[in-house]
Amino acid sequence: MMLIPLALIQSLLLVAGQVFLKLALTRMPPFSFSVGFLKAVLCNWQFALCGVCFGLGSILWFYILKHFPFSSAYPLVSLSYVFGLIASVVVFHESVDVNKWIGVLLIMFGCYLIAK
């Protein structure tokens, strides 16, 4: 039963990384092969937090893969879609249509079946 909380934390870390990456990219100048662009990337705290979240999520994923069956662990990664949709509404104030909410409910039901 320890797999579910670990998968939830890992999925939250993945989504947090994506949210920080999107925030970082919206504050960066247009891409170019220049020192100014590199400086903007390296001085962006959202970009740094993105890397921290992805790094911690990867380390946790290593642990999950080592200690749990792949057939149970890997499908639970789809929980990141659920958290991603919620983040799109809460953080980025996007409107989400009913079809996407139905898809998220199906993902959650699938994760329930796998964890059961």
Short mmCIF file of N, CA and C in Angstrom, two decimals:
data_model
loop_
_atom_site.label_atom_id
_atom_site.label_comp_id
_atom_site.label_asym_id
_atom_site.label_seq_id
_atom_site.Cartn_x
_atom_site.Cartn_y
_atom_site.Cartn_z
N MET A 1 0.82 -1.21 0.00
CA MET A 1 0.00 0.00 0.00
C MET A 1 0.85 1.26 0.00
N MET A 2 2.14 1.13 0.15
CA MET A 2 3.01 2.30 0.15
C MET A 2 3.18 2.88 -1.25
N LEU A 3 2.86 2.11 -2.27
CA LEU A 3 3.03 2.57 -3.65
C LEU A 3 2.16 3.79 -3.95
N ILE A 4 0.94 3.81 -3.48
CA ILE A 4 0.02 4.89 -3.83
C ILE A 4 0.50 6.25 -3.32
N PRO A 5 0.86 6.39 -2.04
CA PRO A 5 1.35 7.72 -1.62
C PRO A 5 2.64 8.13 -2.33
N LEU A 6 3.52 7.16 -2.58
CA LEU A 6 4.76 7.50 -3.29
C LEU A 6 4.46 7.93 -4.72
N ALA A 7 3.52 7.25 -5.38
CA ALA A 7 3.15 7.63 -6.75
C ALA A 7 2.48 9.00 -6.77
N LEU A 8 1.69 9.30 -5.76
CA LEU A 8 1.07 10.63 -5.68
C LEU A 8 2.13 11.73 -5.54
N ILE A 9 3.09 11.50 -4.66
CA ILE A 9 4.16 12.49 -4.46
C ILE A 9 4.98 12.65 -5.73
N GLN A 10 5.31 11.53 -6.37
CA GLN A 10 6.09 11.57 -7.60
C GLN A 10 5.35 12.31 -8.70
N SER A 11 4.06 12.07 -8.83
CA SER A 11 3.26 12.77 -9.83
C SER A 11 3.16 14.25 -9.52
N LEU A 12 3.00 14.60 -8.26
CA LEU A 12 2.96 16.01 -7.87
C LEU A 12 4.29 16.72 -8.18
N LEU A 13 5.39 16.02 -7.96
CA LEU A 13 6.69 16.60 -8.29
C LEU A 13 6.83 16.83 -9.79
N LEU A 14 6.36 15.87 -10.60
CA LEU A 14 6.41 16.05 -12.06
C LEU A 14 5.58 17.25 -12.50
N VAL A 15 4.39 17.37 -11.96
CA VAL A 15 3.52 18.47 -12.34
C VAL A 15 4.10 19.80 -11.85
N ALA A 16 4.62 19.83 -10.63
CA ALA A 16 5.24 21.05 -10.13
C ALA A 16 6.39 21.47 -11.03
N GLY A 17 7.19 20.50 -11.48
CA GLY A 17 8.27 20.81 -12.41
C GLY A 17 7.75 21.42 -13.70
N GLN A 18 6.67 20.86 -14.24
CA GLN A 18 6.10 21.40 -15.47
C GLN A 18 5.52 22.80 -15.26
N VAL A 19 4.88 23.02 -14.12
CA VAL A 19 4.32 24.35 -13.83
C VAL A 19 5.44 25.37 -13.72
N PHE A 20 6.50 25.04 -12.98
CA PHE A 20 7.62 25.98 -12.86
C PHE A 20 8.30 26.20 -14.20
N LEU A 21 8.37 25.16 -15.04
CA LEU A 21 8.96 25.33 -16.37
C LEU A 21 8.12 26.30 -17.21
N LYS A 22 6.82 26.14 -17.18
CA LYS A 22 5.94 27.05 -17.95
C LYS A 22 6.07 28.48 -17.43
N LEU A 23 6.09 28.64 -16.11
CA LEU A 23 6.26 29.98 -15.54
C LEU A 23 7.61 30.58 -15.94
N ALA A 24 8.65 29.76 -15.92
CA ALA A 24 9.98 30.23 -16.30
C ALA A 24 10.01 30.65 -17.77
N LEU A 25 9.40 29.85 -18.63
CA LEU A 25 9.44 30.14 -20.06
C LEU A 25 8.65 31.40 -20.41
N THR A 26 7.61 31.67 -19.66
CA THR A 26 6.83 32.89 -19.94
C THR A 26 7.59 34.15 -19.54
N ARG A 27 8.58 34.02 -18.68
CA ARG A 27 9.35 35.18 -18.22
C ARG A 27 10.70 35.31 -18.93
N MET A 28 11.01 34.39 -19.83
CA MET A 28 12.30 34.43 -20.53
C MET A 28 12.16 35.20 -21.84
N PRO A 29 13.27 35.78 -22.27
CA PRO A 29 13.26 36.43 -23.58
C PRO A 29 13.17 35.36 -24.68
N PRO A 30 12.91 35.75 -25.92
CA PRO A 30 12.89 34.77 -27.02
C PRO A 30 14.21 34.02 -27.11
N PHE A 31 14.13 32.76 -27.51
CA PHE A 31 15.32 31.90 -27.57
C PHE A 31 16.35 32.46 -28.55
N SER A 32 17.60 32.43 -28.13
CA SER A 32 18.71 32.79 -29.01
C SER A 32 19.98 32.17 -28.45
N PHE A 33 20.95 31.98 -29.32
CA PHE A 33 22.26 31.48 -28.89
C PHE A 33 23.10 32.69 -28.49
N SER A 34 22.82 33.21 -27.30
CA SER A 34 23.52 34.40 -26.85
C SER A 34 23.79 34.30 -25.35
N VAL A 35 24.74 35.09 -24.91
CA VAL A 35 25.08 35.13 -23.49
C VAL A 35 23.91 35.69 -22.69
N GLY A 36 23.21 36.67 -23.24
CA GLY A 36 22.06 37.26 -22.55
C GLY A 36 20.96 36.23 -22.30
N PHE A 37 20.69 35.39 -23.28
CA PHE A 37 19.67 34.37 -23.10
C PHE A 37 20.12 33.35 -22.05
N LEU A 38 21.37 32.92 -22.13
CA LEU A 38 21.91 31.96 -21.15
C LEU A 38 21.84 32.55 -19.74
N LYS A 39 22.15 33.81 -19.61
CA LYS A 39 22.08 34.48 -18.30
C LYS A 39 20.64 34.52 -17.80
N ALA A 40 19.70 34.80 -18.70
CA ALA A 40 18.28 34.82 -18.32
C ALA A 40 17.82 33.46 -17.83
N VAL A 41 18.32 32.40 -18.46
CA VAL A 41 17.96 31.03 -18.05
C VAL A 41 18.55 30.72 -16.68
N LEU A 42 19.81 31.00 -16.51
CA LEU A 42 20.50 30.65 -15.27
C LEU A 42 20.08 31.50 -14.07
N CYS A 43 19.53 32.67 -14.31
CA CYS A 43 19.10 33.55 -13.22
C CYS A 43 17.60 33.46 -12.96
N ASN A 44 16.93 32.50 -13.53
CA ASN A 44 15.49 32.37 -13.40
C ASN A 44 15.18 31.37 -12.29
N TRP A 45 14.61 31.85 -11.18
CA TRP A 45 14.38 30.96 -10.04
C TRP A 45 13.32 29.91 -10.34
N GLN A 46 12.36 30.21 -11.22
CA GLN A 46 11.36 29.20 -11.57
C GLN A 46 12.01 28.06 -12.35
N PHE A 47 12.97 28.39 -13.18
CA PHE A 47 13.69 27.37 -13.93
C PHE A 47 14.49 26.48 -12.99
N ALA A 48 15.09 27.09 -11.98
CA ALA A 48 15.84 26.31 -10.98
C ALA A 48 14.91 25.38 -10.20
N LEU A 49 13.75 25.88 -9.78
CA LEU A 49 12.80 25.03 -9.07
C LEU A 49 12.26 23.91 -9.95
N CYS A 50 12.13 24.19 -11.23
CA CYS A 50 11.73 23.15 -12.18
C CYS A 50 12.74 22.01 -12.13
N GLY A 51 14.01 22.32 -12.17
CA GLY A 51 15.05 21.30 -12.12
C GLY A 51 15.05 20.53 -10.81
N VAL A 52 14.82 21.23 -9.71
CA VAL A 52 14.76 20.57 -8.39
C VAL A 52 13.60 19.59 -8.35
N CYS A 53 12.44 20.02 -8.82
CA CYS A 53 11.25 19.14 -8.81
C CYS A 53 11.47 17.92 -9.69
N PHE A 54 12.01 18.13 -10.89
CA PHE A 54 12.27 17.00 -11.79
C PHE A 54 13.32 16.06 -11.18
N GLY A 55 14.34 16.63 -10.55
CA GLY A 55 15.38 15.81 -9.93
C GLY A 55 14.84 14.96 -8.79
N LEU A 56 14.07 15.58 -7.90
CA LEU A 56 13.49 14.83 -6.78
C LEU A 56 12.48 13.80 -7.27
N GLY A 57 11.69 14.17 -8.28
CA GLY A 57 10.74 13.23 -8.85
C GLY A 57 11.43 12.03 -9.48
N SER A 58 12.57 12.26 -10.12
CA SER A 58 13.33 11.17 -10.73
C SER A 58 13.91 10.24 -9.68
N ILE A 59 14.45 10.82 -8.62
CA ILE A 59 15.01 9.99 -7.54
C ILE A 59 13.91 9.14 -6.91
N LEU A 60 12.77 9.74 -6.68
CA LEU A 60 11.65 8.97 -6.13
C LEU A 60 11.20 7.89 -7.11
N TRP A 61 11.20 8.19 -8.40
CA TRP A 61 10.84 7.20 -9.41
C TRP A 61 11.82 6.02 -9.40
N PHE A 62 13.10 6.30 -9.22
CA PHE A 62 14.10 5.23 -9.11
C PHE A 62 13.73 4.29 -7.96
N TYR A 63 13.37 4.89 -6.82
CA TYR A 63 13.00 4.09 -5.66
C TYR A 63 11.76 3.25 -5.95
N ILE A 64 10.77 3.87 -6.57
CA ILE A 64 9.53 3.15 -6.88
C ILE A 64 9.82 1.98 -7.81
N LEU A 65 10.60 2.23 -8.86
CA LEU A 65 10.92 1.15 -9.81
C LEU A 65 11.67 0.00 -9.15
N LYS A 66 12.53 0.32 -8.21
CA LYS A 66 13.32 -0.72 -7.55
C LYS A 66 12.48 -1.58 -6.62
N HIS A 67 11.47 -0.99 -5.98
CA HIS A 67 10.77 -1.70 -4.91
C HIS A 67 9.35 -2.17 -5.24
N PHE A 68 8.82 -1.80 -6.39
CA PHE A 68 7.44 -2.18 -6.71
C PHE A 68 7.36 -2.76 -8.11
N PRO A 69 6.37 -3.59 -8.38
CA PRO A 69 6.23 -4.15 -9.72
C PRO A 69 5.98 -3.06 -10.77
N PHE A 70 6.64 -3.17 -11.88
CA PHE A 70 6.52 -2.20 -12.96
C PHE A 70 5.07 -2.10 -13.44
N SER A 71 4.40 -3.24 -13.49
CA SER A 71 3.02 -3.27 -13.98
C SER A 71 2.06 -2.51 -13.08
N SER A 72 2.43 -2.31 -11.84
CA SER A 72 1.61 -1.51 -10.93
C SER A 72 2.07 -0.06 -10.87
N ALA A 73 3.39 0.13 -10.90
CA ALA A 73 3.95 1.47 -10.71
C ALA A 73 3.76 2.36 -11.94
N TYR A 74 4.04 1.84 -13.11
CA TYR A 74 4.05 2.69 -14.29
C TYR A 74 2.68 3.30 -14.62
N PRO A 75 1.60 2.54 -14.56
CA PRO A 75 0.30 3.16 -14.85
C PRO A 75 -0.07 4.29 -13.89
N LEU A 76 0.46 4.26 -12.68
CA LEU A 76 0.13 5.31 -11.71
C LEU A 76 0.78 6.65 -12.06
N VAL A 77 1.74 6.64 -12.99
CA VAL A 77 2.33 7.89 -13.45
C VAL A 77 1.26 8.75 -14.13
N SER A 78 0.21 8.10 -14.63
CA SER A 78 -0.86 8.84 -15.30
C SER A 78 -1.59 9.78 -14.34
N LEU A 79 -1.36 9.63 -13.05
CA LEU A 79 -1.94 10.59 -12.11
C LEU A 79 -1.43 12.01 -12.36
N SER A 80 -0.27 12.12 -12.99
CA SER A 80 0.24 13.45 -13.30
C SER A 80 -0.68 14.18 -14.27
N TYR A 81 -1.41 13.45 -15.12
CA TYR A 81 -2.40 14.10 -15.99
C TYR A 81 -3.51 14.75 -15.16
N VAL A 82 -3.91 14.05 -14.12
CA VAL A 82 -4.96 14.58 -13.24
C VAL A 82 -4.49 15.87 -12.58
N PHE A 83 -3.31 15.82 -11.99
CA PHE A 83 -2.77 17.00 -11.30
C PHE A 83 -2.45 18.12 -12.30
N GLY A 84 -2.03 17.74 -13.50
CA GLY A 84 -1.74 18.74 -14.52
C GLY A 84 -2.98 19.50 -14.93
N LEU A 85 -4.09 18.81 -15.07
CA LEU A 85 -5.34 19.47 -15.43
C LEU A 85 -5.79 20.41 -14.31
N ILE A 86 -5.65 19.96 -13.09
CA ILE A 86 -6.00 20.81 -11.95
C ILE A 86 -5.10 22.05 -11.91
N ALA A 87 -3.81 21.85 -12.17
CA ALA A 87 -2.87 22.98 -12.18
C ALA A 87 -3.20 23.96 -13.29
N SER A 88 -3.66 23.46 -14.43
CA SER A 88 -4.00 24.36 -15.53
C SER A 88 -5.14 25.30 -15.14
N VAL A 89 -6.06 24.81 -14.32
CA VAL A 89 -7.18 25.63 -13.88
C VAL A 89 -6.75 26.56 -12.75
N VAL A 90 -6.06 26.01 -11.75
CA VAL A 90 -5.73 26.78 -10.55
C VAL A 90 -4.61 27.79 -10.80
N VAL A 91 -3.55 27.36 -11.47
CA VAL A 91 -2.39 28.23 -11.63
C VAL A 91 -2.51 29.13 -12.86
N PHE A 92 -2.94 28.54 -13.99
CA PHE A 92 -2.94 29.29 -15.24
C PHE A 92 -4.32 29.80 -15.64
N HIS A 93 -5.33 29.52 -14.84
CA HIS A 93 -6.70 30.00 -15.05
C HIS A 93 -7.23 29.66 -16.45
N GLU A 94 -6.93 28.44 -16.90
CA GLU A 94 -7.42 27.98 -18.19
C GLU A 94 -8.81 27.39 -18.02
N SER A 95 -9.61 27.49 -19.07
CA SER A 95 -10.91 26.83 -19.02
C SER A 95 -10.75 25.42 -19.58
N VAL A 96 -11.39 24.48 -18.93
CA VAL A 96 -11.26 23.07 -19.30
C VAL A 96 -12.64 22.55 -19.63
N ASP A 97 -12.78 21.93 -20.79
CA ASP A 97 -14.09 21.45 -21.20
C ASP A 97 -14.44 20.13 -20.51
N VAL A 98 -15.68 19.74 -20.64
CA VAL A 98 -16.22 18.56 -19.95
C VAL A 98 -15.50 17.28 -20.38
N ASN A 99 -15.14 17.18 -21.65
CA ASN A 99 -14.47 15.97 -22.13
C ASN A 99 -13.16 15.70 -21.39
N LYS A 100 -12.42 16.76 -21.10
CA LYS A 100 -11.16 16.59 -20.37
C LYS A 100 -11.41 16.13 -18.94
N TRP A 101 -12.46 16.68 -18.30
CA TRP A 101 -12.79 16.25 -16.94
C TRP A 101 -13.23 14.78 -16.93
N ILE A 102 -13.97 14.37 -17.95
CA ILE A 102 -14.38 12.97 -18.05
C ILE A 102 -13.14 12.09 -18.22
N GLY A 103 -12.21 12.53 -19.05
CA GLY A 103 -10.96 11.78 -19.23
C GLY A 103 -10.19 11.63 -17.93
N VAL A 104 -10.14 12.70 -17.14
CA VAL A 104 -9.45 12.66 -15.85
C VAL A 104 -10.15 11.69 -14.90
N LEU A 105 -11.47 11.69 -14.91
CA LEU A 105 -12.20 10.73 -14.07
C LEU A 105 -11.91 9.29 -14.49
N LEU A 106 -11.81 9.05 -15.78
CA LEU A 106 -11.47 7.71 -16.26
C LEU A 106 -10.06 7.29 -15.85
N ILE A 107 -9.13 8.24 -15.90
CA ILE A 107 -7.76 7.96 -15.44
C ILE A 107 -7.77 7.60 -13.96
N MET A 108 -8.51 8.37 -13.18
CA MET A 108 -8.56 8.10 -11.74
C MET A 108 -9.19 6.73 -11.47
N PHE A 109 -10.22 6.38 -12.21
CA PHE A 109 -10.84 5.08 -12.05
C PHE A 109 -9.86 3.97 -12.45
N GLY A 110 -9.12 4.18 -13.52
CA GLY A 110 -8.11 3.20 -13.94
C GLY A 110 -7.03 3.01 -12.89
N CYS A 111 -6.59 4.10 -12.30
CA CYS A 111 -5.58 4.01 -11.24
C CYS A 111 -6.13 3.27 -10.03
N TYR A 112 -7.39 3.50 -9.73
CA TYR A 112 -8.03 2.77 -8.62
C TYR A 112 -8.02 1.27 -8.90
N LEU A 113 -8.38 0.89 -10.13
CA LEU A 113 -8.40 -0.53 -10.48
C LEU A 113 -7.01 -1.16 -10.40
N ILE A 114 -6.01 -0.43 -10.84
CA ILE A 114 -4.63 -0.94 -10.80
C ILE A 114 -4.15 -1.08 -9.37
N ALA A 115 -4.47 -0.12 -8.53
CA ALA A 115 -3.99 -0.14 -7.14
C ALA A 115 -4.73 -1.16 -6.29
N LYS A 116 -5.92 -1.55 -6.72
CA LYS A 116 -6.75 -2.45 -5.93
C LYS A 116 -6.19 -3.86 -5.86
#
